[in-house]
XYZ file of C-alpha atoms in Angstrom:
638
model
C -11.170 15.827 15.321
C -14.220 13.744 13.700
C -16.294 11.023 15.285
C -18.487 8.998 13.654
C -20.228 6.685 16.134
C -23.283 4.041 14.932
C -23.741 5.278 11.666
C -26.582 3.468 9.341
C -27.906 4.393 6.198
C -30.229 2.347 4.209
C -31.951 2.621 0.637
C -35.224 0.912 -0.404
C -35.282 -1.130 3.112
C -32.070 -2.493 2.761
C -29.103 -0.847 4.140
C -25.570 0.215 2.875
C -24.012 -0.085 6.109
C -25.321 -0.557 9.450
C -24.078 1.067 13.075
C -20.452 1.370 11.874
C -18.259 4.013 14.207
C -14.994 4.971 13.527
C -12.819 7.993 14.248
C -10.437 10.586 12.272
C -7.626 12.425 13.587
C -4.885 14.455 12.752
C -2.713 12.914 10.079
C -5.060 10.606 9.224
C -4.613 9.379 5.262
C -7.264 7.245 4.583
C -7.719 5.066 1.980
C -11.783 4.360 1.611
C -12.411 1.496 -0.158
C -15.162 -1.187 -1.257
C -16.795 -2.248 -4.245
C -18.695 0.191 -6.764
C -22.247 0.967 -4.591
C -20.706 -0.097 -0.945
C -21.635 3.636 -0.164
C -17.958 5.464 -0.143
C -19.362 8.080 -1.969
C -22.377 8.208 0.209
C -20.088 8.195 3.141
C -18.199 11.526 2.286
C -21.551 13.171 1.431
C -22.722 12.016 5.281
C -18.971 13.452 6.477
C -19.465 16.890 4.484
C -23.153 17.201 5.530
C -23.954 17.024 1.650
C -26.676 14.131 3.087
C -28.864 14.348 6.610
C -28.088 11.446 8.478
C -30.756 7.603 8.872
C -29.425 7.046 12.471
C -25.676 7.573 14.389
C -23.842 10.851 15.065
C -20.965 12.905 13.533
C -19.525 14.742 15.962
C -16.875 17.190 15.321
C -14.758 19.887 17.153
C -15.854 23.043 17.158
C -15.086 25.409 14.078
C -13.669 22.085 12.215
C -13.331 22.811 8.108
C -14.238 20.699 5.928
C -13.413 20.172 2.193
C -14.970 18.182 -0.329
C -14.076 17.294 -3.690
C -17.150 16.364 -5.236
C -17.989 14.651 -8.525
C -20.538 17.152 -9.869
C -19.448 20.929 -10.041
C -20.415 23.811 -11.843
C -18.996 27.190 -12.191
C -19.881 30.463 -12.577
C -19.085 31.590 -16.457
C -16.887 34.657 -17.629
C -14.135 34.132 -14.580
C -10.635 33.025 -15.325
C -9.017 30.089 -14.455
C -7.048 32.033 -11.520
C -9.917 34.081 -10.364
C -11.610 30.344 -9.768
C -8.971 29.475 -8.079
C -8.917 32.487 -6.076
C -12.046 31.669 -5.061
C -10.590 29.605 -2.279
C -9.592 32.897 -0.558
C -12.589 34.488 0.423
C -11.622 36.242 3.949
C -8.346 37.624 1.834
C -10.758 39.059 -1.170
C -13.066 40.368 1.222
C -10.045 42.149 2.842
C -8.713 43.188 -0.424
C -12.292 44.742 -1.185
C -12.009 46.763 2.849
C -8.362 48.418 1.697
C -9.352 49.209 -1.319
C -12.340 51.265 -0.092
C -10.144 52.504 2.599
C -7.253 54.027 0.373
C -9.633 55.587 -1.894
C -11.062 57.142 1.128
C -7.688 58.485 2.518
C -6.920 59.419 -1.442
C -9.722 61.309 -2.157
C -10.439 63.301 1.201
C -8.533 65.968 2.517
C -9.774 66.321 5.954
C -6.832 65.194 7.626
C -7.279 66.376 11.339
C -10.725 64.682 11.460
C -11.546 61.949 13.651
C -12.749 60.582 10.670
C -9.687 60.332 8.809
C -8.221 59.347 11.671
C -10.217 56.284 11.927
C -9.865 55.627 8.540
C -5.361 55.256 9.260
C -6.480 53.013 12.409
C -8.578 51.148 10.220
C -6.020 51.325 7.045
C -3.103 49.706 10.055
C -5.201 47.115 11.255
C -6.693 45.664 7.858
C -3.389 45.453 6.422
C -1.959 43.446 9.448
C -4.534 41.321 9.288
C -4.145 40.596 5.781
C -0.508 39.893 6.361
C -1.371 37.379 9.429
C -3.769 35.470 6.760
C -1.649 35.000 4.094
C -2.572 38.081 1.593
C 1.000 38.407 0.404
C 1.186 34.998 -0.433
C -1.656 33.579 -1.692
C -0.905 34.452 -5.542
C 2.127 32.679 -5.633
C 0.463 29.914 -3.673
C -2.152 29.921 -6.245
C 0.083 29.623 -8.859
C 2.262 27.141 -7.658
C -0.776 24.832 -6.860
C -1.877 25.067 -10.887
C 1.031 24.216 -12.356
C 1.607 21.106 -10.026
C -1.701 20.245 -11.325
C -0.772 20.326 -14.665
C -1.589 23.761 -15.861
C 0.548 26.077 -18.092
C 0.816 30.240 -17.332
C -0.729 30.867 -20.247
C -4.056 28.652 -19.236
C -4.152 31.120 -16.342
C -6.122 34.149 -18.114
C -8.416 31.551 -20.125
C -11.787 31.167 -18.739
C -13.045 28.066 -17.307
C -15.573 27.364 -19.628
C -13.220 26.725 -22.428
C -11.888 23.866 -20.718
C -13.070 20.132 -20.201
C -14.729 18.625 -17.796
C -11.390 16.923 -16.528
C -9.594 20.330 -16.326
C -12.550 22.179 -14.421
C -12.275 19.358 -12.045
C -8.062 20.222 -11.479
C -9.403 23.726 -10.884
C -11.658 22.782 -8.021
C -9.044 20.233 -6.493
C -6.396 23.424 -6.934
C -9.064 25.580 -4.478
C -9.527 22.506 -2.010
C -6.330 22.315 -1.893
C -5.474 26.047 -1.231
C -8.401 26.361 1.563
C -7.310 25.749 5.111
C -9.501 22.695 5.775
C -9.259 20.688 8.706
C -10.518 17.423 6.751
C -10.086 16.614 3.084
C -12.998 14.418 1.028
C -11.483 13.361 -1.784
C -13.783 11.345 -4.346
C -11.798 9.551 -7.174
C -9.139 12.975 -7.408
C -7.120 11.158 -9.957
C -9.577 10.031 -12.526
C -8.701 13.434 -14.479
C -5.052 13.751 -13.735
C -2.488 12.681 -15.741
C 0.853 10.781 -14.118
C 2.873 13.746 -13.319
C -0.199 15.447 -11.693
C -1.260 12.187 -9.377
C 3.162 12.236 -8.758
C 2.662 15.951 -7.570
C -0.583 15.215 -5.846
C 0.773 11.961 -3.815
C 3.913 14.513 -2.626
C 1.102 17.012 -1.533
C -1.190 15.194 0.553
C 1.998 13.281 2.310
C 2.847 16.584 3.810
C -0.684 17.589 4.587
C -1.535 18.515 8.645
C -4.787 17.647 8.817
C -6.694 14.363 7.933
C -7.435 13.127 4.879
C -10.066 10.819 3.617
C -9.899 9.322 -0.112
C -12.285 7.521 -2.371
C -9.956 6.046 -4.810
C -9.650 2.822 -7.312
C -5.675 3.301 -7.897
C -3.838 1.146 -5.599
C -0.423 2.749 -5.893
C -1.964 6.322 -5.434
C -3.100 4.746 -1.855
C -0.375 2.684 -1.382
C 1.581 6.057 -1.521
C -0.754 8.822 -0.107
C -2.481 6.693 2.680
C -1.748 5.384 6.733
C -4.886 3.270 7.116
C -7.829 1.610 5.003
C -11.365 1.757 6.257
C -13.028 -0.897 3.420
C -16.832 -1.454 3.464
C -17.976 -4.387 2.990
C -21.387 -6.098 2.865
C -22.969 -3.018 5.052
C -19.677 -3.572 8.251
C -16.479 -1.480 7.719
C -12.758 -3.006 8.480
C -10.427 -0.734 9.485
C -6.570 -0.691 10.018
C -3.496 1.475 10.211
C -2.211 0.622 6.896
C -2.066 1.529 3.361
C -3.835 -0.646 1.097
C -1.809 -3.585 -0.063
C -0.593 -4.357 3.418
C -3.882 -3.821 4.668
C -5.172 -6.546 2.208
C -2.232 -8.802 3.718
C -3.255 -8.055 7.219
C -7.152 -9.214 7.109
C -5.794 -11.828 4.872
C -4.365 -13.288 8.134
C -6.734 -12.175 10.793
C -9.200 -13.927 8.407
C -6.754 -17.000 8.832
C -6.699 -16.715 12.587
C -10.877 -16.348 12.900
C -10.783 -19.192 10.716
C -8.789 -21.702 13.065
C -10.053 -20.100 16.043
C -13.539 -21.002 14.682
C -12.971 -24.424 13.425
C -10.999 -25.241 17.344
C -14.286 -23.659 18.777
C -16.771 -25.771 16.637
C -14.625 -28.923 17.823
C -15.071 -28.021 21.200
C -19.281 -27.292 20.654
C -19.093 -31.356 19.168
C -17.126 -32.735 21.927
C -19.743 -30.740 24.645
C -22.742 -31.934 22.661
C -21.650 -35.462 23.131
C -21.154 -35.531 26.337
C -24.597 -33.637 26.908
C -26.301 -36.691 24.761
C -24.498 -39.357 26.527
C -24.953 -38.129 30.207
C -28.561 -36.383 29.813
C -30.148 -39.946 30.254
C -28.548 -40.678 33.349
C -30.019 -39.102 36.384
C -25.887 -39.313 37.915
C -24.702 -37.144 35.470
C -27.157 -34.705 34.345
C -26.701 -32.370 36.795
C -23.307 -32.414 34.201
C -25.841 -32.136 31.146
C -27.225 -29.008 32.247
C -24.016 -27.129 33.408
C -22.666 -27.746 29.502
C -25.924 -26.570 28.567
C -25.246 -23.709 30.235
C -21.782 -23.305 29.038
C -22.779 -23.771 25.624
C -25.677 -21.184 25.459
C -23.453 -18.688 26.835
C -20.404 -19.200 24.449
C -20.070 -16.203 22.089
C -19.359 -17.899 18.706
C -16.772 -16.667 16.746
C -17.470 -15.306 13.502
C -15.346 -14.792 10.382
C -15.311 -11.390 8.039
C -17.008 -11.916 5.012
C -16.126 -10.651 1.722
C -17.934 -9.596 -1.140
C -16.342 -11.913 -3.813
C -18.458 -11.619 -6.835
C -16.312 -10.184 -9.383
C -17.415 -10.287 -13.618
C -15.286 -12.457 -15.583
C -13.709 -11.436 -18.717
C -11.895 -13.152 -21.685
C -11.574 -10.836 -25.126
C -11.992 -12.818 -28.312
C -9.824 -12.887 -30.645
C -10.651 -12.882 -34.396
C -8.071 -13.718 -37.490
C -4.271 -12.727 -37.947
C -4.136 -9.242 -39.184
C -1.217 -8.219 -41.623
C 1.943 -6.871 -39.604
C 1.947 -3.956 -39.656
C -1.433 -2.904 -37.765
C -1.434 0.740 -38.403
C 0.841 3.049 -40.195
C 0.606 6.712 -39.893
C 2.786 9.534 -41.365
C 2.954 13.410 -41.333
C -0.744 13.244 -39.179
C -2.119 16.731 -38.010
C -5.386 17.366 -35.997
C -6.656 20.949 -34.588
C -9.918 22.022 -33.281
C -10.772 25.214 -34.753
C -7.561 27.214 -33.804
C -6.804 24.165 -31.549
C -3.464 22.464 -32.933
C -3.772 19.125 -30.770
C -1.331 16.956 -32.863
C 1.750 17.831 -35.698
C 3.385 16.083 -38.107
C 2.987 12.681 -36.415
C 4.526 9.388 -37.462
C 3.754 6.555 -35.951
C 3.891 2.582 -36.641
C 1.873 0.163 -34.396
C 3.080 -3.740 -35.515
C 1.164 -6.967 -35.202
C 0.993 -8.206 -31.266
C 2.553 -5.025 -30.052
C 1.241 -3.942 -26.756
C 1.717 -0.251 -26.273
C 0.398 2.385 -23.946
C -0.225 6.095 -24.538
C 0.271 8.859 -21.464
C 1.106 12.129 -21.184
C -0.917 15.521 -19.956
C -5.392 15.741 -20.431
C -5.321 17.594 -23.462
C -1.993 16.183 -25.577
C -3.612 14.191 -28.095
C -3.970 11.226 -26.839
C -7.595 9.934 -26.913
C -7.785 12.454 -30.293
C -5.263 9.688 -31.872
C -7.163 6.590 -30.488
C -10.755 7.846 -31.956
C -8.463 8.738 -35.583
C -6.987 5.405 -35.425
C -11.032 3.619 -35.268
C -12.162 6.254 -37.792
C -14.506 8.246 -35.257
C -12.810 11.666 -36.740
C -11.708 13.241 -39.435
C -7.545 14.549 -39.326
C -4.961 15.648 -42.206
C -2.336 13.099 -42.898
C -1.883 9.754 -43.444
C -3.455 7.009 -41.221
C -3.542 3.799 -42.802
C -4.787 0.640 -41.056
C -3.041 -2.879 -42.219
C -4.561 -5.977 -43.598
C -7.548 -7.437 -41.878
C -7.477 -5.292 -39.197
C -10.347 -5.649 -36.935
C -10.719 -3.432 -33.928
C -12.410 -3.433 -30.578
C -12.493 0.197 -29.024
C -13.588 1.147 -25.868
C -13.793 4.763 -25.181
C -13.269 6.948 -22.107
C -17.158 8.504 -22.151
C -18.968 5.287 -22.653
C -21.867 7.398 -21.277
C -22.271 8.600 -24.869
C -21.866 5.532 -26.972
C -24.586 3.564 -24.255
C -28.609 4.172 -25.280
C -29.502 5.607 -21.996
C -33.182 4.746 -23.434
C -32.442 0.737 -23.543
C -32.478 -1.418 -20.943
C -28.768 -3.549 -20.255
C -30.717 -6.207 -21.938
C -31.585 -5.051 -25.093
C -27.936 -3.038 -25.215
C -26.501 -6.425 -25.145
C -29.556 -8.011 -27.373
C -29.319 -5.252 -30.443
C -25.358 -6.017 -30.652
C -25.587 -9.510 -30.970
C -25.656 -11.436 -33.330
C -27.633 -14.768 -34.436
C -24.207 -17.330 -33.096
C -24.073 -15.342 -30.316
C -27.563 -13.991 -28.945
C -28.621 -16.712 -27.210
C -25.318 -16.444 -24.634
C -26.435 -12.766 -24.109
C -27.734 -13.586 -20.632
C -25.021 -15.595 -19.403
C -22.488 -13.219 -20.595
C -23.994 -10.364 -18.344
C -24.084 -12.763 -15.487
C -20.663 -13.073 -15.799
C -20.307 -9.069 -15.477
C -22.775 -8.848 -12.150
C -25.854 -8.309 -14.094
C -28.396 -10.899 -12.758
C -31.598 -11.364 -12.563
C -33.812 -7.995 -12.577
C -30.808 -6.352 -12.769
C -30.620 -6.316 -16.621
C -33.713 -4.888 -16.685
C -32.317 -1.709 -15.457
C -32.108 1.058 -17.868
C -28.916 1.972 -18.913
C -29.168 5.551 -17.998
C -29.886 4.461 -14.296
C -26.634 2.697 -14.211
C -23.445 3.605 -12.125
C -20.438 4.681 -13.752
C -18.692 1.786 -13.143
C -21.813 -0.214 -13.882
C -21.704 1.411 -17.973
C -18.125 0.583 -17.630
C -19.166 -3.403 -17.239
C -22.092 -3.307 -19.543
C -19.430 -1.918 -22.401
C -16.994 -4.173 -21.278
C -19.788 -6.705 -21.689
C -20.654 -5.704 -25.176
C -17.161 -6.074 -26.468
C -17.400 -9.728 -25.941
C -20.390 -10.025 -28.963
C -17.852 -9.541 -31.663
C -14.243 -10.506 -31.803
C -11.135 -8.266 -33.343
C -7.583 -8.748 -33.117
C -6.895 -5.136 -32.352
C -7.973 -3.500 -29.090
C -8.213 0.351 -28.709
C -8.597 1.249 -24.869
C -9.253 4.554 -23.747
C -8.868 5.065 -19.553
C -10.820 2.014 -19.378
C -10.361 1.876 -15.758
C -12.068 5.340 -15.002
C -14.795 3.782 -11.876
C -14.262 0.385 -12.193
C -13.494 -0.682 -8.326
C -10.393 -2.205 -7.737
C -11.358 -5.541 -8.051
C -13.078 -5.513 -11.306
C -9.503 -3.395 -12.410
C -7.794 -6.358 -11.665
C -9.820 -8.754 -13.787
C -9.866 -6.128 -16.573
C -5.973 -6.173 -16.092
C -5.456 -10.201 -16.153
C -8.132 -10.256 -19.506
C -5.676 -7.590 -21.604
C -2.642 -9.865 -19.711
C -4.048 -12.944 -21.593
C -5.101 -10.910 -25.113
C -3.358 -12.887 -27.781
C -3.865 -9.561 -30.143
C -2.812 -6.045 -30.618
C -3.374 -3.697 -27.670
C -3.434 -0.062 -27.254
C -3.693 1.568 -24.219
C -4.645 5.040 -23.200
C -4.469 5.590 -19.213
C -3.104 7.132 -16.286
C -3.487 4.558 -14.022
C 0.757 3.365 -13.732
C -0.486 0.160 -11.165
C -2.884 -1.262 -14.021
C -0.001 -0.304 -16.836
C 2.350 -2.185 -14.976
C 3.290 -5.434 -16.678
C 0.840 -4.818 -19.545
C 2.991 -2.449 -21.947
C 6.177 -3.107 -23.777
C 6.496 0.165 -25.375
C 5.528 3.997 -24.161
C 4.651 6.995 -26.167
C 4.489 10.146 -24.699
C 1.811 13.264 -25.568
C 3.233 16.364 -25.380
C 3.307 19.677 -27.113
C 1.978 18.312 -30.377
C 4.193 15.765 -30.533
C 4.972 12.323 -29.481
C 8.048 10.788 -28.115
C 8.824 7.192 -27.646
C 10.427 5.022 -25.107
C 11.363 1.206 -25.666
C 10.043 -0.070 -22.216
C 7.295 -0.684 -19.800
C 5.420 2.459 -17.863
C 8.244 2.130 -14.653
C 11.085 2.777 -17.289
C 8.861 5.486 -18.677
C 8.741 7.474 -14.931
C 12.517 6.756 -14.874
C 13.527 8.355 -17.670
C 10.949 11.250 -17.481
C 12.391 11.778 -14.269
C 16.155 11.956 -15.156
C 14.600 14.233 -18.220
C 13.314 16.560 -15.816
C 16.371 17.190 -13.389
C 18.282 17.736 -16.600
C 15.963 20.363 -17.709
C 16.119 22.011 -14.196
C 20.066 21.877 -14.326
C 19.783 23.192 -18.116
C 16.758 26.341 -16.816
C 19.199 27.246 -13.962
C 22.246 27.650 -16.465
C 20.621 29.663 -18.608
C 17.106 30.458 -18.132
C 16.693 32.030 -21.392
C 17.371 29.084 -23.926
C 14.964 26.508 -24.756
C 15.301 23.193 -22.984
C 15.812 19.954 -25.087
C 15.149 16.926 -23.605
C 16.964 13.978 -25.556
C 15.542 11.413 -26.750
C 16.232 8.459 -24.706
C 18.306 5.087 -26.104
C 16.669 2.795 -27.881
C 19.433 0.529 -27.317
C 18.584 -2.285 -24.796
C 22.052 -3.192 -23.750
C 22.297 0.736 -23.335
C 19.902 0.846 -21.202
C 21.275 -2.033 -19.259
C 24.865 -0.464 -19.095
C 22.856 3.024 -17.655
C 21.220 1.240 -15.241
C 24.872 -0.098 -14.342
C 26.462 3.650 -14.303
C 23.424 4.609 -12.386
C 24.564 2.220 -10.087
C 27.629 2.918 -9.632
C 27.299 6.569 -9.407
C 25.553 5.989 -6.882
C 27.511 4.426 -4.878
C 30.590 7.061 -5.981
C 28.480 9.558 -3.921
C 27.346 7.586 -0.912
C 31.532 7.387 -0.212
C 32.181 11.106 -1.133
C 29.649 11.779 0.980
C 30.847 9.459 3.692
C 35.009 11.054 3.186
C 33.385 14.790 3.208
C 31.603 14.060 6.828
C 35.368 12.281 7.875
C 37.512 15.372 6.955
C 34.669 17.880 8.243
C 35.042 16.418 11.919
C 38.650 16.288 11.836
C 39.179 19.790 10.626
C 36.858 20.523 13.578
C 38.999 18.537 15.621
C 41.976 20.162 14.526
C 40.208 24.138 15.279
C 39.230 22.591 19.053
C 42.137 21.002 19.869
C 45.178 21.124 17.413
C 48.250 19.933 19.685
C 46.431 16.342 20.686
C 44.748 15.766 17.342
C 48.186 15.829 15.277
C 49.843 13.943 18.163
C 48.002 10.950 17.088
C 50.223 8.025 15.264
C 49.540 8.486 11.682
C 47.564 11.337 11.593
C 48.902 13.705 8.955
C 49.217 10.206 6.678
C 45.753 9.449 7.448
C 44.617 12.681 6.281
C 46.059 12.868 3.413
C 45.041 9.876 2.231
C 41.461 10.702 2.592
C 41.827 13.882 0.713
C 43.337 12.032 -2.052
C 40.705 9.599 -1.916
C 38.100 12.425 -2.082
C 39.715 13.415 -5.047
C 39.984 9.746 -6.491
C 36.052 9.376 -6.188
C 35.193 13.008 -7.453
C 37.270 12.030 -11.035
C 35.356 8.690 -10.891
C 32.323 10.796 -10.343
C 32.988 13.131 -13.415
C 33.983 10.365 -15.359
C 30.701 8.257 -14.987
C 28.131 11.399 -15.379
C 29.884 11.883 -18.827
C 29.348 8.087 -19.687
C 25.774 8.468 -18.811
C 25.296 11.819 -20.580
C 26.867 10.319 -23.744
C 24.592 7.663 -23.556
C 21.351 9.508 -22.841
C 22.271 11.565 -25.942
């Protein structure tokens, strides 16, 4: 499909890889991975032809598509969202725009025994079974189908593009990507704007997906679940191996152990024959000897171990006095933008050492309550912050809270103070800014580069309240990880706001939800969270295909934690109640088979007619039981 053979590209004399080669085929799902400026991204722009090649080939079969989901886009004002997204079917739209033209031909002439007219029905027949063979019946529904899995509503459909954010603009070129009929998908960081749902739908997607697929991402679960093999660069060579990330990681873990011992058995062996070449090279008996391990030795091929690019920042948050506790308190809270109701009536309380995450859809609420809660915006309501409350807040677009006009130096410098501007320079060693590097200036830097720099400048003055807003948006995976053990060892108040359920993982105790103006919350960590949204979901479906026309509620889920330990128990059991209904069904099917084949010998067997009764009224035993325990678990859901 795609061959990429000695591949080399260099910047400023020193290169980002060098002569790697590796091929992609059919089914391919791979994770690309490395640290922030290995060159991913510059590898996908070399794969897409976005970028002329230093040195290698990229050789592809003929008439191979390829899509790209690129970082930067920009589209054309005044369309709707679903004309964008129709976008994707240019061969159908250009048919569309030939039967048109035709059928205002046939409607308006009257000619009809014309060879004209005539070649306007051939024309007319053939157009229209083209546009059947291509998919012009389907592709609205396709189109559709596509937006809401992404997270759109209907009535986002007619809106036009440029009323929505960056995030959202980016869902609507994923949405045509993912509509084309590529060959090869280049994915660059495709859940940084999704919310969990979306990156749910999106993992399901690309699973099924034909062709190959090639992913720049820093969310290990999203490969762990999407992806068949991990190319990583590292330190300008690539590794590659059929697996998703984490075993991947566990694999060159122990090939790295095996080059290891091979190497230190091999270096034994060099010692031993170096010995022996001192002691017999001064006798003229042996050295004959001398020279043939000479020999040996110079044409041993020494065995080399991977190297890894370990240098990772390291991060501690301070921690300032003991607020009062309750942290923040805020009641009856409204916020719209211009005719924009974002939030309603809110009440929420956040209490001292609480550590609580906020998810739900781009556009909910959610970063609008974080920047209310640090007094960045104005709202109606009540939001009242507790007794020495200090907060740290890190936003999602650090981009515009960075000087782009200051060097990382005097970013860091300026927000000291006099106890702690003399540790300025260490501290941005400890984030990978060394040496010339923090003379950069700041609008030069990487995304994930600002990301570090603000992470940096957090450290200058301590609070006992943290405010995080998608903190992890291009930090690499390993940076994510320290970020994730720092918040794991904050001895304060933390708020969370990300999509990212890996890093969430064992850093929340308590979830609130974004959605429709409102906020819903759930007493447990992020994987309790998906569980219960999920169970909320089927319900809805079940509720939609009972009647479609009333409203679905979703309960609120218990708050109870020996509830939710005795619905994890009726889960359970229910189902196991189904695996043996299921099993007694499959029984009585083949014997009621057995019985239309071959009547006389099947009820000649000893026992039969007791045997099958029994299993009927076991069938019947189980479906009670079954009835019985989805009423225990809808009582308790409600």
């Amino acid at each position: 499909m795609l061959n990429v053979h000695n591949l080399s590209v260099s910047f400023g004399g020193e290169y980002l890889f060098e002569e790697i080669s590796f091929r992609l085929n059919a089914g391919d799902r791979v994770g690309l991975i490395g640290k922030n400026g290995a060159g991913k991204s510059t590898l996908l722009k070399l794969l897409s032809k976005d970028m002329p090649l230093d040195s290698g080939t990229i050789a592809t079969e003929k008439n191979l598509k390829i899509g790209f989901l690129r970082q930067d886009i920009d589209f054309k004002q005044g369309r709707t969202v679903l004309e964008e997204a129709y976008h994707a079917f240019e061969e159908i739209k250009a048919l569309e725009r030939k039967l048109e033209h035709v059928n205002q031909q046939l409607a308006e002439r009257t000619d009809y025994e014309s060879e004209e007219y005539h070649q306007l029905m051939v024309d007319l027949n053939d157009f229209t079974h083209h546009y059947e063979i291509i998919g012009g019946y389907n592709y609205q529904g396709e189109t559709e189908k596509i937006l809401l899995g992404l997270g759109f509503k209907r009535e986002d459909f007619e809106k036009k593009t440029e009323t929505f954010s960056g995030g959202w603009r980016m869902r609507i070129e994923l949405a045509k990507l993912l509509l084309q009929t590529n060959d090869v998908l280049l994915l660059d960081e495709p859940t940084n704007h999704l919310d969990i749902e979306s990156i749910i739908w999106l993992e399901q997607f690309l699973t099924n997906y034909a062709g190959a697929v090639v992913i720049v991402s820093h969310d290990k679960m999203f490969l762990d679940n999407v992806t068949n093999r991990t190319i990583e660069i590292s330190l300008g060579r690539i590794y590659d191996y059929g697996k998703p990330y984490t075993e991947f990681l566990k694999l060159r873990g122990e090939i790295k152990e095996q080059q290891l011992n091979a190497q230190k058995n091999q270096e034994k062996e060099i010692q031993q024959a170096e010995r022996l070449i001192e002691k017999f090279r001064a006798k003229s008996t042996k050295a004959s000897m001398a020279q043939s391990l000479i020999k040996k030795l110079d044409k041993m091929e020494r065995i080399e171990v991977d190297q890894d690019d370990n240098a990772v920042m390291n991060l501690r948050f301070p921690i300032s006095i003991t607020p009062g506790k309750v942290v923040a308190e805020i009641e009856d809270l409204s916020k719209n933008y211009g005719d924009n109701l974002v939030l309603n009536a809110i009440d929420l309380l956040i209490e001292r050492d609480s550590k609580t995450a906020f998810v739900g859809q781009n556009g909910q609420g959610k970063s609008t309550l974080a920047k209310i809660m640090v007094g960045e915006i104005g709202y109606e309501g009540k939001c009242k912050l507790g007794h020495n409350v200090q907060i740290g807040y890190f936003a999602q677009n650090q981009a515009e809270y960075l000087d782009g006009r200051k060097t990382v130096l005097d970013t860091m410098i300026d927000a000291a103070n006099e106890s702690n501007r003399s540790k300025v320079r260490d501290i941005l060693g400890s984030f990978l800014f060394r040496g010339e590097e923090v003379d950069k200036y700041v609008k030069v830097l990487s995304g994930g580069e600002r990301n570090r720099l603000a992470l940096a400048k957090m450290l200058l003055q301590p609070f006992n309240v943290l405010v995080m807003d998608e903190p992890t948006n291009h930090l690499d995976i390993q940076s994510k990880n320290v970020l994730k053990k720092a918040l794991q060892n904050f001895e304060g108040t933390l708020i969370l706001v990300s999509h990212d359920r890996d890093f969430l993982q064992g850093l929340t105790n308590k979830v609130y939800e974004f959605r429709d103006r409102k906020i819903k919350e759930y007493l447990g960590d992020i994987d309790f969270y998906l569980e219960q949204r999920k169970v909320a979901d089927f319900r809805a479906i079940e509720k939609e295909k009972g009647n479609a026309s009333k409203k679905v509620k979703v309960d609120k889920p218990t708050n109870s934690f020996q509830d939710q330990k005795k619905l994890k128990a009726l889960k359970n059991k229910l189902s196991s109640v189904e695996s043996k209904i299921a099993r007694l069904e499959k029984e009585l099917k083949t014997i009621d088979q057995e019985l239309l084949l071959n009547y006389d010998a099947t009820i000649a067997k000893p026992g039969f007619f007791d045997k099958y009764e029994g299993k009927k009224q076991d069938l019947e035993k189980f479906m009670e039981q079954w009835t019985e325990i989805t009423i225990d678990m809808e009582n308790l859901e409600g």
